[in-house]
């Protein structure tokens, strides 16, 4: 990927302190056009806080966050018009019908694509006349997705976006994410606990553990370079290997390559779900 | 040809490699003909619900290896191959056979015993 261009979203040595708790610990990461970054981590690892810092909803304690070249604390309306965000529990527009809510929401975004909105309303089977507060959790989430995506934002941030959608809606929604990332040159940051979805959709994996960014790399490289190994007796750890976790003799390592194999008694590849489990054992 | 493709995201193998190996098998097995036009990256990605960048990467790899060819402004096709460079299906299995032999050696299984097992399982 060509990274000469400006990142859409960049965290530089970001830390966020809540009272006595360090929620984000010296985190650096940059998202470029076309990147779909899957954010994985246990509850409380700092995923939602990271997203809120990115959008300037919470202040940062240390370091910097920039969006389309602007600092997250001082975003201009020009930049805000190009951001999309769906929180874990969408809220707002209670007392409106779906139709009226969309009408109002649309008025904030000059680039709103009415055809896209209509297509998605039909696909999610949302009725325009229905009251927003009477929608099911999944429908409420669908509406929030339409509201965040119908203007093709440059940066889309989704906190557990698909948890309440049925499998078919999830699949279709994922295809929309690709279209957005590739056709509009946008970047997407989304968190999910559904690792199989994440493996399909994401171009990059960002894995957080206790406020730290433990892994950030292309998903194909994650599969090739992260292994569960057991070194031969008396074999010291090769310098290039980064130990992510240790469980007795077994090491979960990053930066693995073929040259390491002769030094090991056992080497196993891991899928995302196994990686997640092994990292937190 | 889309229906011939599938990937398993939860296997430890990178999706681009699952896909590229599958296309090679389809070419060698004759299910994809020389000069046959491949669906677009977008169509393949949509069919499999995987990131199009992953599909691009698989296609790129096969172009580099000479299995596929891409000319400016034209869709990707299966490359034409000389009779002499036709790969046999069995040749493609060399990596798997090597892994099998490594395991057999660790177990102290001889080549004859291994052939015997393969033949038995084959005819089962």
CSV table of C-alpha atoms in Angstrom, one decimal:
chain,number,residue,atom,x,y,z
A,1,UNK,CA,0.0,0.0,0.0
A,2,UNK,CA,1.2,3.5,-0.9
A,3,UNK,CA,1.5,5.6,2.2
A,4,UNK,CA,2.8,8.8,0.7
A,5,UNK,CA,-0.6,10.3,1.1
A,6,UNK,CA,-1.9,11.8,4.3
A,7,UNK,CA,-3.5,9.4,6.7
A,8,UNK,CA,-7.2,9.8,7.3
A,9,UNK,CA,-6.9,9.0,11.0
A,10,UNK,CA,-3.6,9.1,13.0
A,11,UNK,CA,-3.0,8.4,16.6
A,12,UNK,CA,0.4,9.5,17.9
A,13,UNK,CA,1.5,8.3,21.3
A,14,UNK,CA,-2.1,8.5,22.6
A,15,UNK,CA,-2.8,8.0,26.3
A,16,UNK,CA,-6.0,8.4,28.1
A,17,UNK,CA,-6.3,8.4,31.9
A,18,UNK,CA,-9.6,8.0,33.7
A,19,UNK,CA,-9.1,8.8,37.4
A,20,UNK,CA,-6.9,6.0,38.6
A,21,UNK,CA,-7.1,3.9,35.4
A,22,UNK,CA,-5.0,4.2,32.2
A,23,UNK,CA,-7.5,3.3,29.6
A,24,UNK,CA,-5.2,3.8,26.6
A,25,UNK,CA,-1.4,3.5,27.0
A,26,UNK,CA,0.9,5.2,24.4
A,27,UNK,CA,-0.9,4.0,21.3
A,28,UNK,CA,0.2,4.9,17.8
A,29,UNK,CA,-1.6,3.8,14.6
A,30,UNK,CA,-2.4,5.3,11.2
A,31,UNK,CA,-5.4,4.6,8.9
A,32,UNK,CA,-5.0,5.3,5.2
A,33,UNK,CA,-7.6,5.4,2.4
A,34,UNK,CA,-8.9,1.9,1.6
A,35,UNK,CA,-8.0,0.4,4.9
A,36,UNK,CA,-10.6,-1.5,6.8
A,37,UNK,CA,-9.2,-2.0,10.3
A,38,UNK,CA,-10.8,-4.5,12.6
A,39,UNK,CA,-10.4,-3.7,16.3
A,40,UNK,CA,-10.3,-6.6,18.6
A,41,UNK,CA,-10.0,-6.8,22.3
A,42,UNK,CA,-11.7,-7.9,25.5
A,43,UNK,CA,-14.4,-5.8,27.1
A,44,UNK,CA,-12.5,-3.0,28.9
A,45,UNK,CA,-9.4,-3.2,26.7
A,46,UNK,CA,-10.0,0.4,25.6
A,47,UNK,CA,-11.7,0.0,22.1
A,48,UNK,CA,-14.6,2.2,22.7
A,49,UNK,CA,-12.5,4.8,24.5
A,50,UNK,CA,-10.1,4.8,21.5
A,51,UNK,CA,-13.0,5.5,19.1
A,52,UNK,CA,-14.3,8.3,21.3
A,53,UNK,CA,-10.8,9.9,21.4
A,54,UNK,CA,-10.7,9.7,17.7
A,55,UNK,CA,-13.9,11.6,17.3
A,56,UNK,CA,-13.0,14.2,20.0
A,57,UNK,CA,-15.9,13.0,22.2
A,58,UNK,CA,-13.5,12.6,25.0
A,59,UNK,CA,-10.3,14.6,25.6
A,60,UNK,CA,-6.9,12.9,25.3
A,61,UNK,CA,-4.6,12.9,28.2
A,62,UNK,CA,-1.4,12.7,26.2
A,63,UNK,CA,-0.3,12.5,22.6
A,64,UNK,CA,-2.3,13.5,19.5
A,65,UNK,CA,-5.1,12.3,17.3
A,66,UNK,CA,-5.6,13.9,13.9
A,67,UNK,CA,-8.4,13.4,11.5
A,68,UNK,CA,-8.0,14.5,7.8
A,69,UNK,CA,-5.2,16.7,9.0
A,70,UNK,CA,-7.1,18.4,11.9
A,71,UNK,CA,-6.7,17.7,15.7
A,72,UNK,CA,-9.6,15.7,17.1
A,73,UNK,CA,-10.3,18.3,19.8
A,74,UNK,CA,-10.8,21.1,17.3
A,75,UNK,CA,-12.6,19.6,14.3
A,76,UNK,CA,-14.1,22.0,11.7
A,77,UNK,CA,-17.6,21.4,10.4
A,78,UNK,CA,-16.1,20.5,7.0
A,79,UNK,CA,-14.3,17.6,8.6
A,80,UNK,CA,-17.3,16.6,10.8
A,81,UNK,CA,-19.4,16.3,7.7
A,82,UNK,CA,-17.1,13.6,6.4
A,83,UNK,CA,-17.1,11.4,9.5
A,84,UNK,CA,-19.5,8.6,10.3
A,85,UNK,CA,-19.9,7.0,13.7
A,86,UNK,CA,-22.2,4.3,15.0
A,87,UNK,CA,-21.9,3.8,18.8
A,88,UNK,CA,-22.6,0.5,20.5
A,89,UNK,CA,-26.0,1.7,21.5
A,90,UNK,CA,-27.4,4.1,19.0
A,91,UNK,CA,-29.5,6.8,20.5
A,92,UNK,CA,-31.4,10.0,19.5
A,93,UNK,CA,-34.4,10.7,17.3
A,94,UNK,CA,-36.9,9.2,19.9
A,95,UNK,CA,-40.3,10.6,19.1
A,96,UNK,CA,-39.6,10.8,15.4
A,97,UNK,CA,-40.7,8.4,12.7
A,98,UNK,CA,-37.9,6.8,10.7
A,99,UNK,CA,-38.8,9.0,7.7
A,100,UNK,CA,-38.7,12.2,9.8
A,101,UNK,CA,-35.5,11.2,11.5
A,102,UNK,CA,-33.8,10.6,8.2
A,103,UNK,CA,-35.1,13.9,6.8
A,104,UNK,CA,-33.6,15.8,9.7
A,105,UNK,CA,-30.4,13.9,9.7
A,106,UNK,CA,-30.0,14.3,5.9
A,107,UNK,CA,-30.1,18.1,6.2
A,108,UNK,CA,-26.7,18.1,8.1
A,109,UNK,CA,-24.9,16.3,5.3
A,110,UNK,CA,-24.5,18.0,1.9
A,111,UNK,CA,-23.1,14.8,0.3
A,112,UNK,CA,-26.1,12.7,1.3
A,113,UNK,CA,-27.0,10.0,-1.3
A,114,UNK,CA,-30.7,9.6,-1.3
A,115,UNK,CA,-30.7,6.6,-3.5
A,116,UNK,CA,-28.3,4.8,-1.2
A,117,UNK,CA,-30.6,5.6,1.7
A,118,UNK,CA,-33.6,4.3,-0.1
A,119,UNK,CA,-31.8,1.1,-1.1
A,120,UNK,CA,-30.7,0.4,2.4
A,121,UNK,CA,-34.1,1.2,3.9
A,122,UNK,CA,-35.6,-1.4,1.6
A,123,UNK,CA,-32.9,-3.9,2.3
A,124,UNK,CA,-33.1,-3.6,6.1
A,125,UNK,CA,-36.9,-3.6,5.7
A,126,UNK,CA,-37.3,-0.4,7.7
A,127,UNK,CA,-40.7,1.2,7.5
A,128,UNK,CA,-40.7,4.9,7.2
A,129,UNK,CA,-43.8,5.4,9.3
A,130,UNK,CA,-42.5,3.5,12.3
A,131,UNK,CA,-41.5,5.4,15.4
A,132,UNK,CA,-37.8,5.2,16.1
A,133,UNK,CA,-38.3,4.2,19.8
A,134,UNK,CA,-40.4,1.2,18.7
A,135,UNK,CA,-37.7,-0.3,16.5
A,136,UNK,CA,-36.0,-3.5,17.6
A,137,UNK,CA,-32.4,-3.3,18.6
A,138,UNK,CA,-31.3,-4.7,15.2
A,139,UNK,CA,-33.5,-2.2,13.3
A,140,UNK,CA,-32.3,0.7,15.4
A,141,UNK,CA,-28.7,-0.4,14.5
A,142,UNK,CA,-29.6,-0.6,10.8
A,143,UNK,CA,-31.0,2.9,11.0
A,144,UNK,CA,-27.8,4.2,12.7
A,145,UNK,CA,-25.7,2.5,9.9
A,146,UNK,CA,-27.8,4.2,7.2
A,147,UNK,CA,-27.4,7.6,9.0
A,148,UNK,CA,-23.6,7.1,9.3
A,149,UNK,CA,-23.0,5.8,5.8
A,150,UNK,CA,-25.4,7.4,3.3
A,151,UNK,CA,-23.1,10.4,2.8
A,152,UNK,CA,-20.1,8.1,2.1
A,153,UNK,CA,-17.9,9.5,4.9
A,154,UNK,CA,-14.1,9.6,4.6
A,155,UNK,CA,-13.8,8.0,8.0
A,156,UNK,CA,-16.3,5.5,9.3
A,157,UNK,CA,-16.1,4.4,13.0
A,158,UNK,CA,-18.3,1.5,14.0
A,159,UNK,CA,-18.5,0.2,17.6
A,160,UNK,CA,-19.8,-3.4,17.4
A,161,UNK,CA,-21.8,-2.6,14.3
A,162,UNK,CA,-23.2,-5.9,13.3
A,163,UNK,CA,-23.8,-7.7,16.6
A,164,UNK,CA,-27.6,-7.3,16.3
A,165,UNK,CA,-27.9,-7.8,12.6
A,166,UNK,CA,-29.0,-11.2,11.1
A,167,UNK,CA,-26.3,-13.1,9.1
A,168,UNK,CA,-27.7,-12.1,5.7
A,169,UNK,CA,-27.9,-8.4,6.6
A,170,UNK,CA,-24.4,-8.7,8.0
A,171,UNK,CA,-22.9,-10.1,4.8
A,172,UNK,CA,-24.5,-7.4,2.7
A,173,UNK,CA,-23.5,-4.7,5.1
A,174,UNK,CA,-19.9,-6.0,4.8
A,175,UNK,CA,-19.9,-5.7,1.0
A,176,UNK,CA,-21.1,-2.1,1.5
A,177,UNK,CA,-18.1,-1.5,3.7
A,178,UNK,CA,-15.7,-2.6,0.9
A,179,UNK,CA,-17.5,-0.4,-1.6
A,180,UNK,CA,-17.1,2.5,0.7
A,181,UNK,CA,-13.4,1.9,1.4
A,182,UNK,CA,-12.4,1.2,-2.2
A,183,UNK,CA,-14.7,3.4,-4.3
A,184,UNK,CA,-14.7,6.4,-2.0
A,185,UNK,CA,-11.1,5.9,-0.7
A,186,UNK,CA,-12.4,6.0,2.8
A,187,UNK,CA,-11.0,4.3,5.9
A,188,UNK,CA,-13.0,2.2,8.3
A,189,UNK,CA,-12.3,1.4,11.9
A,190,UNK,CA,-14.7,-1.1,13.4
A,191,UNK,CA,-14.7,-3.3,16.5
A,192,UNK,CA,-16.3,-6.7,16.6
A,193,UNK,CA,-16.4,-9.8,18.7
A,194,UNK,CA,-17.3,-11.9,15.7
A,195,UNK,CA,-13.8,-13.0,14.6
A,196,UNK,CA,-14.9,-14.8,11.5
A,197,UNK,CA,-16.5,-11.6,10.2
A,198,UNK,CA,-13.5,-9.7,11.1
A,199,UNK,CA,-11.2,-12.1,9.2
A,200,UNK,CA,-13.3,-11.7,6.0
A,201,UNK,CA,-13.8,-8.0,6.1
A,202,UNK,CA,-10.7,-6.4,7.6
A,203,UNK,CA,-7.6,-5.5,5.6
A,204,UNK,CA,-5.8,-4.9,8.9
A,205,UNK,CA,-6.1,-6.2,12.4
A,206,UNK,CA,-5.6,-4.0,15.5
A,207,UNK,CA,-5.6,-5.9,18.7
A,208,UNK,CA,-5.7,-4.1,22.1
A,209,UNK,CA,-5.0,-5.6,25.4
A,210,UNK,CA,-5.3,-3.5,28.6
A,211,UNK,CA,-5.0,-0.2,26.8
A,212,UNK,CA,-2.1,-1.2,24.7
A,213,UNK,CA,-2.0,-1.9,21.0
A,214,UNK,CA,-0.4,-5.3,20.9
A,215,UNK,CA,-0.8,-6.1,17.2
A,216,UNK,CA,-1.4,-3.9,14.2
A,217,UNK,CA,-0.7,-5.4,10.8
A,218,UNK,CA,-2.3,-6.7,7.6
A,219,UNK,CA,-4.6,-9.6,8.3
A,220,UNK,CA,-2.8,-11.9,5.9
A,221,UNK,CA,0.5,-11.1,7.6
A,222,UNK,CA,-1.1,-11.9,10.9
A,223,UNK,CA,-1.8,-15.4,9.7
A,224,UNK,CA,1.6,-15.8,8.3
A,225,UNK,CA,3.7,-14.3,11.0
A,226,UNK,CA,2.0,-15.2,14.3
A,227,UNK,CA,2.5,-18.7,15.5
A,228,UNK,CA,2.2,-20.8,18.6
A,229,UNK,CA,5.7,-22.4,19.0
A,230,UNK,CA,7.6,-24.6,21.3
A,231,UNK,CA,11.4,-24.1,21.1
A,232,UNK,CA,13.7,-27.0,21.2
A,233,UNK,CA,15.4,-27.7,24.6
A,234,UNK,CA,18.3,-25.2,25.3
A,235,UNK,CA,17.3,-23.2,22.2
A,236,UNK,CA,17.3,-19.5,23.1
A,237,UNK,CA,14.7,-17.2,21.7
A,238,UNK,CA,15.7,-15.7,18.3
A,239,UNK,CA,16.0,-11.9,18.5
A,240,UNK,CA,13.5,-11.2,15.7
A,241,UNK,CA,10.7,-13.0,17.5
A,242,UNK,CA,8.3,-10.9,19.6
A,243,UNK,CA,6.7,-12.9,22.4
A,244,UNK,CA,3.0,-11.9,22.7
A,245,UNK,CA,2.3,-14.4,25.5
A,246,UNK,CA,3.9,-17.4,27.2
A,247,UNK,CA,2.1,-20.4,28.5
A,248,UNK,CA,4.7,-22.8,30.1
A,249,UNK,CA,6.8,-24.1,27.1
A,250,UNK,CA,4.5,-22.7,24.5
A,251,UNK,CA,5.1,-19.2,23.1
A,252,UNK,CA,2.7,-17.1,21.1
A,253,UNK,CA,5.1,-15.2,18.9
A,254,UNK,CA,4.9,-12.5,16.2
A,255,UNK,CA,7.4,-12.0,13.3
A,256,UNK,CA,7.7,-15.8,12.7
A,257,UNK,CA,9.2,-16.9,9.4
A,258,UNK,CA,10.3,-20.2,7.8
A,259,UNK,CA,13.8,-19.9,9.1
A,260,UNK,CA,12.6,-20.3,12.7
A,261,UNK,CA,11.1,-23.8,12.1
A,262,UNK,CA,14.3,-25.8,12.6
A,263,UNK,CA,14.7,-24.3,16.1
A,264,UNK,CA,11.3,-25.5,17.2
A,265,UNK,CA,9.8,-28.8,18.4
A,266,UNK,CA,6.3,-27.7,17.4
A,267,UNK,CA,4.8,-24.9,15.3
A,268,UNK,CA,1.1,-24.3,15.0
A,269,UNK,CA,-0.7,-21.6,13.0
A,270,UNK,CA,-3.7,-19.9,14.7
A,271,UNK,CA,-6.8,-18.3,13.4
A,272,UNK,CA,-8.1,-15.1,14.9
A,273,UNK,CA,-10.3,-16.7,17.5
A,274,UNK,CA,-7.4,-18.9,18.7
A,275,UNK,CA,-5.1,-16.0,18.6
A,276,UNK,CA,-7.5,-14.0,20.8
A,277,UNK,CA,-7.8,-16.9,23.3
A,278,UNK,CA,-4.1,-17.7,23.4
A,279,UNK,CA,-3.3,-14.0,24.0
A,280,UNK,CA,-5.6,-13.8,27.0
A,281,UNK,CA,-4.9,-17.1,28.7
B,1,UNK,CA,-16.9,-20.2,-12.2
B,2,UNK,CA,-17.7,-18.3,-9.0
B,3,UNK,CA,-19.5,-21.3,-7.6
B,4,UNK,CA,-16.2,-23.3,-7.7
B,5,UNK,CA,-14.5,-20.9,-5.3
B,6,UNK,CA,-14.8,-20.9,-1.5
B,7,UNK,CA,-12.7,-19.9,1.4
B,8,UNK,CA,-12.6,-20.8,5.1
B,9,UNK,CA,-11.8,-17.7,7.1
B,10,UNK,CA,-11.3,-19.6,10.3
B,11,UNK,CA,-8.6,-21.8,9.0
B,12,UNK,CA,-5.1,-20.6,9.9
B,13,UNK,CA,-4.2,-20.1,6.2
B,14,UNK,CA,-4.3,-16.6,4.8
B,15,UNK,CA,-7.4,-16.2,2.6
B,16,UNK,CA,-5.3,-14.9,-0.4
B,17,UNK,CA,-3.4,-18.2,-0.3
B,18,UNK,CA,-6.4,-20.4,0.0
B,19,UNK,CA,-7.8,-18.6,-3.0
B,20,UNK,CA,-4.7,-18.6,-5.2
B,21,UNK,CA,-4.1,-22.3,-4.5
B,22,UNK,CA,-7.7,-23.1,-5.3
B,23,UNK,CA,-7.5,-21.3,-8.7
B,24,UNK,CA,-4.3,-23.2,-9.5
B,25,UNK,CA,-6.0,-26.5,-8.7
B,26,UNK,CA,-8.9,-25.5,-11.0
B,27,UNK,CA,-6.5,-24.7,-13.8
B,28,UNK,CA,-4.4,-27.8,-13.4
B,29,UNK,CA,-7.6,-29.9,-13.0
B,30,UNK,CA,-9.0,-28.5,-16.3
B,31,UNK,CA,-12.0,-26.9,-14.8
B,32,UNK,CA,-10.6,-23.5,-15.8
B,33,UNK,CA,-9.6,-23.5,-19.5
B,34,UNK,CA,-6.7,-21.6,-21.0
B,35,UNK,CA,-7.7,-18.1,-22.0
B,36,UNK,CA,-10.9,-18.4,-20.0
B,37,UNK,CA,-11.9,-15.0,-18.6
B,38,UNK,CA,-12.0,-14.7,-14.8
B,39,UNK,CA,-14.8,-12.8,-13.0
B,40,UNK,CA,-13.7,-9.4,-11.7
B,41,UNK,CA,-12.0,-8.9,-8.4
B,42,UNK,CA,-15.2,-7.2,-7.2
B,43,UNK,CA,-17.4,-10.1,-8.3
B,44,UNK,CA,-15.2,-12.7,-6.6
B,45,UNK,CA,-14.9,-10.6,-3.4
B,46,UNK,CA,-18.7,-10.1,-3.3
B,47,UNK,CA,-19.3,-13.8,-3.9
B,48,UNK,CA,-17.0,-14.9,-1.1
B,49,UNK,CA,-17.7,-11.8,1.2
B,50,UNK,CA,-14.0,-11.1,1.6
B,51,UNK,CA,-12.1,-7.9,1.3
B,52,UNK,CA,-11.4,-7.2,-2.4
B,53,UNK,CA,-7.8,-6.3,-1.5
B,54,UNK,CA,-7.3,-10.0,-0.5
B,55,UNK,CA,-8.7,-11.1,-3.9
B,56,UNK,CA,-6.4,-8.7,-5.7
B,57,UNK,CA,-3.5,-10.1,-3.8
B,58,UNK,CA,-4.3,-13.6,-4.8
B,59,UNK,CA,-4.7,-12.6,-8.5
B,60,UNK,CA,-1.5,-10.6,-8.5
B,61,UNK,CA,0.4,-13.6,-7.1
B,62,UNK,CA,-1.0,-15.9,-9.9
B,63,UNK,CA,-0.1,-13.3,-12.5
B,64,UNK,CA,3.5,-13.2,-11.2
B,65,UNK,CA,3.6,-17.0,-11.2
B,66,UNK,CA,2.4,-17.1,-14.8
B,67,UNK,CA,-0.9,-18.8,-14.1
B,68,UNK,CA,-3.0,-15.8,-15.1
B,69,UNK,CA,-2.4,-13.0,-17.5
B,70,UNK,CA,-3.6,-9.4,-17.4
B,71,UNK,CA,-3.4,-7.0,-20.3
B,72,UNK,CA,-4.2,-3.4,-20.1
B,73,UNK,CA,-7.9,-2.7,-20.2
B,74,UNK,CA,-8.8,-6.3,-20.5
B,75,UNK,CA,-10.1,-8.8,-17.9
B,76,UNK,CA,-7.8,-11.3,-16.3
B,77,UNK,CA,-7.5,-14.6,-18.1
B,78,UNK,CA,-6.1,-18.0,-17.5
B,79,UNK,CA,-2.6,-17.9,-19.2
B,80,UNK,CA,-1.9,-20.0,-22.3
B,81,UNK,CA,0.7,-22.6,-21.5
B,82,UNK,CA,3.1,-24.6,-23.6
B,83,UNK,CA,2.5,-28.3,-23.6
B,84,UNK,CA,6.0,-28.8,-22.0
B,85,UNK,CA,5.2,-26.6,-19.0
B,86,UNK,CA,2.0,-28.3,-18.1
B,87,UNK,CA,2.0,-29.1,-14.5
B,88,UNK,CA,0.6,-32.3,-13.3
B,89,UNK,CA,-1.8,-32.3,-10.4
B,90,UNK,CA,0.5,-34.6,-8.5
B,91,UNK,CA,3.3,-32.0,-8.7
B,92,UNK,CA,1.1,-29.6,-6.9
B,93,UNK,CA,0.9,-31.9,-3.9
B,94,UNK,CA,4.6,-31.9,-3.3
B,95,UNK,CA,4.4,-29.6,-0.3
B,96,UNK,CA,1.7,-31.7,1.4
B,97,UNK,CA,3.7,-34.9,0.6
B,98,UNK,CA,6.8,-33.3,2.1
B,99,UNK,CA,4.9,-32.5,5.3
B,100,UNK,CA,3.5,-36.1,5.3
B,101,UNK,CA,7.0,-37.6,4.9
B,102,UNK,CA,8.4,-35.4,7.7
B,103,UNK,CA,5.7,-36.8,10.0
B,104,UNK,CA,6.3,-40.4,8.8
B,105,UNK,CA,10.0,-40.0,9.5
B,106,UNK,CA,9.3,-38.9,13.0
B,107,UNK,CA,7.1,-42.0,13.5
B,108,UNK,CA,9.7,-44.3,12.0
B,109,UNK,CA,7.4,-45.2,9.1
B,110,UNK,CA,9.2,-46.5,6.0
B,111,UNK,CA,8.4,-45.4,2.4
B,112,UNK,CA,6.9,-48.8,1.7
B,113,UNK,CA,4.7,-48.7,4.7
B,114,UNK,CA,3.6,-45.2,3.8
B,115,UNK,CA,2.8,-46.1,0.2
B,116,UNK,CA,0.8,-49.1,1.6
B,117,UNK,CA,-1.3,-46.8,3.8
B,118,UNK,CA,-1.9,-44.4,1.0
B,119,UNK,CA,-3.1,-47.2,-1.3
B,120,UNK,CA,-5.3,-48.7,1.3
B,121,UNK,CA,-6.9,-45.4,2.2
B,122,UNK,CA,-7.3,-44.5,-1.5
B,123,UNK,CA,-9.3,-47.7,-2.2
B,124,UNK,CA,-11.4,-47.5,0.9
